[in-house]
């Protein structure tokens, strides 16, 4: 099975909701498995999580989760057009994996959530792409052959799955199009991971 790590940080639940839809898309692909992980919160007062494991939700990600993964979906809410500090803090600690080249050649995708329509979703997606390029990953987006991308009036971009909550919306409530785009992104990521894994296996046996 190709293991796809879906790694995110979420405060209000919107980014977590996107992550779950991406997992559903991944698991529509034969020989693909979604692994859901989050990162610990950080503050100016501490560099390590107060609790070694979260009180609820998925476990905190480890470097070994990334080493074992055949693909990566990375998600964050917007913070003034950039990724949230807890996710950036985790990424900043991935130097050992960069030295190993552990992520080189693996496919990756990004996703984000904001409260307002022009709240920085696209720049947040781009901010998450930059370190993935440095790790040598292969970045995937959402092609316009995905019909929901042309029909959405909320979230959804060619750079990755997004959610726009609106000021009075229920926390984590995705629109139909947002959910469809997230599933499509997960499926595309899983398809590529399976193909690359199978190709690598075939090369080894030639």
PDB file of C-alpha atoms in Angstrom:
ATOM      1  CA  UNK A   1       0.000   0.000   0.000  1.00  0.00           C
ATOM      2  CA  UNK A   2       1.154   3.519  -0.815  1.00  0.00           C
ATOM      3  CA  UNK A   3       0.960   5.516   2.411  1.00  0.00           C
ATOM      4  CA  UNK A   4      -0.145   9.131   2.000  1.00  0.00           C
ATOM      5  CA  UNK A   5       0.493  11.362   5.006  1.00  0.00           C
ATOM      6  CA  UNK A   6      -2.177  14.036   5.493  1.00  0.00           C
ATOM      7  CA  UNK A   7      -0.531  16.485   7.882  1.00  0.00           C
ATOM      8  CA  UNK A   8      -2.250  19.644   9.088  1.00  0.00           C
ATOM      9  CA  UNK A   9      -2.745  22.212  11.816  1.00  0.00           C
ATOM     10  CA  UNK A  10      -6.273  23.417  12.659  1.00  0.00           C
ATOM     11  CA  UNK A  11      -7.785  25.678  15.320  1.00  0.00           C
ATOM     12  CA  UNK A  12     -11.436  26.087  14.317  1.00  0.00           C
ATOM     13  CA  UNK A  13     -11.885  22.734  12.595  1.00  0.00           C
ATOM     14  CA  UNK A  14     -12.053  23.960   8.985  1.00  0.00           C
ATOM     15  CA  UNK A  15      -8.598  22.756   7.955  1.00  0.00           C
ATOM     16  CA  UNK A  16      -9.271  19.462   9.754  1.00  0.00           C
ATOM     17  CA  UNK A  17     -12.486  19.071   7.733  1.00  0.00           C
ATOM     18  CA  UNK A  18     -10.530  19.530   4.500  1.00  0.00           C
ATOM     19  CA  UNK A  19      -7.982  16.979   5.719  1.00  0.00           C
ATOM     20  CA  UNK A  20     -10.725  14.400   6.262  1.00  0.00           C
ATOM     21  CA  UNK A  21     -12.080  14.917   2.750  1.00  0.00           C
ATOM     22  CA  UNK A  22      -8.584  14.558   1.307  1.00  0.00           C
ATOM     23  CA  UNK A  23      -8.274  11.265   3.200  1.00  0.00           C
ATOM     24  CA  UNK A  24     -11.551  10.100   1.660  1.00  0.00           C
ATOM     25  CA  UNK A  25     -10.231  10.926  -1.790  1.00  0.00           C
ATOM     26  CA  UNK A  26      -6.993   9.048  -1.109  1.00  0.00           C
ATOM     27  CA  UNK A  27      -8.845   5.929  -0.056  1.00  0.00           C
ATOM     28  CA  UNK A  28     -10.852   5.803  -3.297  1.00  0.00           C
ATOM     29  CA  UNK A  29      -7.605   4.748  -4.980  1.00  0.00           C
ATOM     30  CA  UNK A  30      -6.653   1.086  -5.000  1.00  0.00           C
ATOM     31  CA  UNK A  31      -3.435   0.352  -3.064  1.00  0.00           C
ATOM     32  CA  UNK A  32      -3.450   3.739  -1.280  1.00  0.00           C
ATOM     33  CA  UNK A  33      -3.856   4.395   2.436  1.00  0.00           C
ATOM     34  CA  UNK A  34      -4.350   7.744   4.196  1.00  0.00           C
ATOM     35  CA  UNK A  35      -2.392   8.454   7.404  1.00  0.00           C
ATOM     36  CA  UNK A  36      -3.842  11.445   9.294  1.00  0.00           C
ATOM     37  CA  UNK A  37      -1.550  13.490  11.561  1.00  0.00           C
ATOM     38  CA  UNK A  38      -1.459  16.940  13.147  1.00  0.00           C
ATOM     39  CA  UNK A  39       1.193  19.148  14.756  1.00  0.00           C
ATOM     40  CA  UNK A  40       1.405  20.488  18.290  1.00  0.00           C
ATOM     41  CA  UNK A  41       0.500  24.094  19.102  1.00  0.00           C
ATOM     42  CA  UNK A  42       3.363  26.428  19.957  1.00  0.00           C
ATOM     43  CA  UNK A  43       3.670  29.733  21.803  1.00  0.00           C
ATOM     44  CA  UNK A  44       6.317  32.251  22.737  1.00  0.00           C
ATOM     45  CA  UNK A  45       6.586  30.565  26.145  1.00  0.00           C
ATOM     46  CA  UNK A  46       7.473  27.053  25.067  1.00  0.00           C
ATOM     47  CA  UNK A  47       9.119  25.186  22.216  1.00  0.00           C
ATOM     48  CA  UNK A  48       7.659  21.806  23.060  1.00  0.00           C
ATOM     49  CA  UNK A  49       4.034  20.732  23.466  1.00  0.00           C
ATOM     50  CA  UNK A  50       2.781  20.772  27.029  1.00  0.00           C
ATOM     51  CA  UNK A  51       1.224  17.359  26.389  1.00  0.00           C
ATOM     52  CA  UNK A  52       3.253  14.709  24.515  1.00  0.00           C
ATOM     53  CA  UNK A  53       0.073  13.533  22.764  1.00  0.00           C
ATOM     54  CA  UNK A  54      -3.051  15.507  21.791  1.00  0.00           C
ATOM     55  CA  UNK A  55      -6.128  15.276  23.979  1.00  0.00           C
ATOM     56  CA  UNK A  56      -8.197  14.250  20.968  1.00  0.00           C
ATOM     57  CA  UNK A  57      -7.916  13.913  17.200  1.00  0.00           C
ATOM     58  CA  UNK A  58      -5.021  12.380  15.271  1.00  0.00           C
ATOM     59  CA  UNK A  59      -1.547  11.893  16.778  1.00  0.00           C
ATOM     60  CA  UNK A  60       1.232  14.422  16.381  1.00  0.00           C
ATOM     61  CA  UNK A  61       3.403  13.810  13.325  1.00  0.00           C
ATOM     62  CA  UNK A  62       6.955  12.495  13.648  1.00  0.00           C
ATOM     63  CA  UNK A  63       9.904  12.535  11.280  1.00  0.00           C
ATOM     64  CA  UNK A  64       9.421   8.811  10.762  1.00  0.00           C
ATOM     65  CA  UNK A  65       5.863   9.442   9.535  1.00  0.00           C
ATOM     66  CA  UNK A  66       7.383  11.530   6.750  1.00  0.00           C
ATOM     67  CA  UNK A  67      10.155   9.034   6.015  1.00  0.00           C
ATOM     68  CA  UNK A  68       7.636   6.215   5.607  1.00  0.00           C
ATOM     69  CA  UNK A  69       5.164   8.239   3.544  1.00  0.00           C
ATOM     70  CA  UNK A  70       4.916   7.798  -0.224  1.00  0.00           C
ATOM     71  CA  UNK A  71       3.160  11.155  -0.557  1.00  0.00           C
ATOM     72  CA  UNK A  72       2.253  14.205   1.531  1.00  0.00           C
ATOM     73  CA  UNK A  73      -0.759  16.523   1.798  1.00  0.00           C
ATOM     74  CA  UNK A  74       0.096  19.551   3.942  1.00  0.00           C
ATOM     75  CA  UNK A  75      -2.569  21.870   5.352  1.00  0.00           C
ATOM     76  CA  UNK A  76      -2.838  25.048   7.407  1.00  0.00           C
ATOM     77  CA  UNK A  77      -5.282  27.862   8.138  1.00  0.00           C
ATOM     78  CA  UNK A  78      -4.248  31.269   6.865  1.00  0.00           C
ATOM     79  CA  UNK A  79      -2.320  33.568   9.173  1.00  0.00           C
ATOM     80  CA  UNK A  80      -2.105  36.940   7.427  1.00  0.00           C
ATOM     81  CA  UNK A  81      -1.487  35.223   4.103  1.00  0.00           C
ATOM     82  CA  UNK A  82       0.984  32.691   5.499  1.00  0.00           C
ATOM     83  CA  UNK A  83       0.920  29.262   7.121  1.00  0.00           C
ATOM     84  CA  UNK A  84       0.244  29.034  10.859  1.00  0.00           C
ATOM     85  CA  UNK A  85       3.204  29.129  13.262  1.00  0.00           C
ATOM     86  CA  UNK A  86       2.784  25.544  14.597  1.00  0.00           C
ATOM     87  CA  UNK A  87       3.070  24.074  11.094  1.00  0.00           C
ATOM     88  CA  UNK A  88       6.017  26.355  10.229  1.00  0.00           C
ATOM     89  CA  UNK A  89       7.712  25.347  13.486  1.00  0.00           C
ATOM     90  CA  UNK A  90       7.350  21.673  12.591  1.00  0.00           C
ATOM     91  CA  UNK A  91       8.657  22.237   9.057  1.00  0.00           C
ATOM     92  CA  UNK A  92      11.603  24.241  10.372  1.00  0.00           C
ATOM     93  CA  UNK A  93      12.640  21.145  12.332  1.00  0.00           C
ATOM     94  CA  UNK A  94      12.881  18.908   9.263  1.00  0.00           C
ATOM     95  CA  UNK A  95      16.564  19.640   8.628  1.00  0.00           C
ATOM     96  CA  UNK A  96      17.600  16.001   9.234  1.00  0.00           C
ATOM     97  CA  UNK A  97      15.188  14.831   6.518  1.00  0.00           C
ATOM     98  CA  UNK A  98      16.561  17.458   4.127  1.00  0.00           C
ATOM     99  CA  UNK A  99      20.126  16.215   4.739  1.00  0.00           C
ATOM    100  CA  UNK A 100      18.987  12.640   4.111  1.00  0.00           C
ATOM    101  CA  UNK A 101      17.027  13.551   0.996  1.00  0.00           C
ATOM    102  CA  UNK A 102      14.186  11.590   2.576  1.00  0.00           C
ATOM    103  CA  UNK A 103      11.420  13.424   0.715  1.00  0.00           C
ATOM    104  CA  UNK A 104      13.055  13.794  -2.697  1.00  0.00           C
ATOM    105  CA  UNK A 105      10.853  12.602  -5.533  1.00  0.00           C
ATOM    106  CA  UNK A 106       7.707  12.109  -3.434  1.00  0.00           C
ATOM    107  CA  UNK A 107       4.473  13.779  -4.588  1.00  0.00           C
ATOM    108  CA  UNK A 108       2.913  16.475  -2.408  1.00  0.00           C
ATOM    109  CA  UNK A 109      -0.116  18.761  -2.298  1.00  0.00           C
ATOM    110  CA  UNK A 110      -1.301  21.597  -0.064  1.00  0.00           C
ATOM    111  CA  UNK A 111      -4.595  22.842   1.363  1.00  0.00           C
ATOM    112  CA  UNK A 112      -5.773  25.800   3.418  1.00  0.00           C
ATOM    113  CA  UNK A 113      -8.764  27.512   5.048  1.00  0.00           C
ATOM    114  CA  UNK A 114      -9.661  31.151   5.699  1.00  0.00           C
ATOM    115  CA  UNK A 115     -12.597  33.059   7.132  1.00  0.00           C
ATOM    116  CA  UNK A 116     -12.948  35.606   4.332  1.00  0.00           C
ATOM    117  CA  UNK A 117     -13.034  35.099   0.567  1.00  0.00           C
ATOM    118  CA  UNK A 118      -9.817  37.047   0.024  1.00  0.00           C
ATOM    119  CA  UNK A 119      -8.199  36.078   3.302  1.00  0.00           C
ATOM    120  CA  UNK A 120      -4.913  34.820   1.873  1.00  0.00           C
ATOM    121  CA  UNK A 121      -5.688  31.226   0.940  1.00  0.00           C
ATOM    122  CA  UNK A 122      -3.609  31.223  -2.209  1.00  0.00           C
ATOM    123  CA  UNK A 123      -0.565  32.884  -0.649  1.00  0.00           C
ATOM    124  CA  UNK A 124      -0.814  30.438   2.259  1.00  0.00           C
ATOM    125  CA  UNK A 125      -0.764  27.539  -0.209  1.00  0.00           C
ATOM    126  CA  UNK A 126       2.295  29.033  -1.886  1.00  0.00           C
ATOM    127  CA  UNK A 127       4.036  29.530   1.477  1.00  0.00           C
ATOM    128  CA  UNK A 128       3.635  25.798   2.170  1.00  0.00           C
ATOM    129  CA  UNK A 129       4.921  24.861  -1.279  1.00  0.00           C
ATOM    130  CA  UNK A 130       8.258  26.623  -0.843  1.00  0.00           C
ATOM    131  CA  UNK A 131       9.800  24.281   1.763  1.00  0.00           C
ATOM    132  CA  UNK A 132       8.428  21.268  -0.139  1.00  0.00           C
ATOM    133  CA  UNK A 133      10.320  22.414  -3.222  1.00  0.00           C
ATOM    134  CA  UNK A 134      13.470  22.656  -1.092  1.00  0.00           C
ATOM    135  CA  UNK A 135      12.913  19.045  -0.029  1.00  0.00           C
ATOM    136  CA  UNK A 136      12.740  17.988  -3.689  1.00  0.00           C
ATOM    137  CA  UNK A 137       9.076  16.989  -3.623  1.00  0.00           C
ATOM    138  CA  UNK A 138       6.843  16.882  -6.710  1.00  0.00           C
ATOM    139  CA  UNK A 139       4.014  19.408  -6.255  1.00  0.00           C
ATOM    140  CA  UNK A 140       0.512  18.642  -7.512  1.00  0.00           C
ATOM    141  CA  UNK A 141      -2.510  20.918  -7.824  1.00  0.00           C
ATOM    142  CA  UNK A 142      -6.089  20.600  -9.017  1.00  0.00           C
ATOM    143  CA  UNK A 143      -6.589  20.629 -12.816  1.00  0.00           C
ATOM    144  CA  UNK A 144      -9.501  22.487 -14.380  1.00  0.00           C
ATOM    145  CA  UNK A 145     -10.837  19.178 -15.668  1.00  0.00           C
ATOM    146  CA  UNK A 146     -12.227  18.939 -12.116  1.00  0.00           C
ATOM    147  CA  UNK A 147     -15.668  20.473 -12.736  1.00  0.00           C
ATOM    148  CA  UNK A 148     -16.092  21.796  -9.193  1.00  0.00           C
ATOM    149  CA  UNK A 149     -13.133  24.122  -9.747  1.00  0.00           C
ATOM    150  CA  UNK A 150     -15.129  26.007 -12.385  1.00  0.00           C
ATOM    151  CA  UNK A 151     -18.387  25.911 -10.433  1.00  0.00           C
ATOM    152  CA  UNK A 152     -17.305  26.813  -6.890  1.00  0.00           C
ATOM    153  CA  UNK A 153     -18.428  30.100  -5.358  1.00  0.00           C
ATOM    154  CA  UNK A 154     -16.557  29.452  -2.129  1.00  0.00           C
ATOM    155  CA  UNK A 155     -13.170  27.748  -1.748  1.00  0.00           C
ATOM    156  CA  UNK A 156     -11.142  25.795  -4.272  1.00  0.00           C
ATOM    157  CA  UNK A 157      -8.079  26.777  -6.329  1.00  0.00           C
ATOM    158  CA  UNK A 158      -5.788  25.167  -8.905  1.00  0.00           C
ATOM    159  CA  UNK A 159      -2.987  25.414  -6.332  1.00  0.00           C
ATOM    160  CA  UNK A 160      -4.755  23.203  -3.806  1.00  0.00           C
ATOM    161  CA  UNK A 161      -7.955  22.618  -1.866  1.00  0.00           C
ATOM    162  CA  UNK A 162      -9.293  25.547   0.170  1.00  0.00           C
ATOM    163  CA  UNK A 163     -12.248  26.472   2.366  1.00  0.00           C
ATOM    164  CA  UNK A 164     -13.817  29.884   2.966  1.00  0.00           C
ATOM    165  CA  UNK A 165     -15.914  29.813   6.116  1.00  0.00           C
ATOM    166  CA  UNK A 166     -17.494  33.253   6.165  1.00  0.00           C
ATOM    167  CA  UNK A 167     -17.976  35.171   9.397  1.00  0.00           C
ATOM    168  CA  UNK A 168     -21.168  33.443  10.540  1.00  0.00           C
ATOM    169  CA  UNK A 169     -20.648  29.950   9.074  1.00  0.00           C
ATOM    170  CA  UNK A 170     -20.634  26.768  11.152  1.00  0.00           C
ATOM    171  CA  UNK A 171     -17.123  25.694  12.070  1.00  0.00           C
ATOM    172  CA  UNK A 172     -15.669  23.175   9.654  1.00  0.00           C
ATOM    173  CA  UNK A 173     -18.767  23.094   7.423  1.00  0.00           C
ATOM    174  CA  UNK A 174     -17.458  22.643   3.867  1.00  0.00           C
ATOM    175  CA  UNK A 175     -19.474  23.511   0.791  1.00  0.00           C
ATOM    176  CA  UNK A 176     -20.237  20.701  -1.648  1.00  0.00           C
ATOM    177  CA  UNK A 177     -17.684  22.038  -4.113  1.00  0.00           C
ATOM    178  CA  UNK A 178     -14.992  22.483  -1.460  1.00  0.00           C
ATOM    179  CA  UNK A 179     -15.432  18.869  -0.351  1.00  0.00           C
ATOM    180  CA  UNK A 180     -15.397  17.637  -3.955  1.00  0.00           C
ATOM    181  CA  UNK A 181     -12.185  19.521  -4.750  1.00  0.00           C
ATOM    182  CA  UNK A 182     -10.493  18.217  -1.589  1.00  0.00           C
ATOM    183  CA  UNK A 183     -11.443  14.637  -2.478  1.00  0.00           C
ATOM    184  CA  UNK A 184     -10.189  15.141  -6.031  1.00  0.00           C
ATOM    185  CA  UNK A 185      -6.869  16.456  -4.726  1.00  0.00           C
ATOM    186  CA  UNK A 186      -6.496  13.468  -2.395  1.00  0.00           C
ATOM    187  CA  UNK A 187      -7.272  11.029  -5.189  1.00  0.00           C
ATOM    188  CA  UNK A 188      -4.815  12.701  -7.577  1.00  0.00           C
ATOM    189  CA  UNK A 189      -2.073  12.656  -4.951  1.00  0.00           C
ATOM    190  CA  UNK A 190      -2.692   8.976  -4.199  1.00  0.00           C
ATOM    191  CA  UNK A 191      -2.746   8.017  -7.891  1.00  0.00           C
ATOM    192  CA  UNK A 192       0.615   9.665  -8.429  1.00  0.00           C
ATOM    193  CA  UNK A 193       2.131   8.083  -5.306  1.00  0.00           C
ATOM    194  CA  UNK A 194       0.986   4.618  -6.410  1.00  0.00           C
ATOM    195  CA  UNK A 195       2.361   5.125  -9.929  1.00  0.00           C
ATOM    196  CA  UNK A 196       5.727   6.364  -8.661  1.00  0.00           C
ATOM    197  CA  UNK A 197       6.004   3.539  -6.135  1.00  0.00           C
ATOM    198  CA  UNK A 198       5.110   0.922  -8.741  1.00  0.00           C
ATOM    199  CA  UNK A 199       7.544   2.407 -11.248  1.00  0.00           C
ATOM    200  CA  UNK A 200      10.333   2.392  -8.674  1.00  0.00           C
ATOM    201  CA  UNK A 201       9.539  -1.243  -7.868  1.00  0.00           C
ATOM    202  CA  UNK A 202       9.574  -2.215 -11.535  1.00  0.00           C
ATOM    203  CA  UNK A 203      12.943  -0.484 -12.019  1.00  0.00           C
ATOM    204  CA  UNK A 204      14.441  -2.428  -9.139  1.00  0.00           C
ATOM    205  CA  UNK A 205      13.373  -5.716 -10.719  1.00  0.00           C
ATOM    206  CA  UNK A 206      14.618  -4.950 -14.257  1.00  0.00           C
TER     207      UNK A 206
END
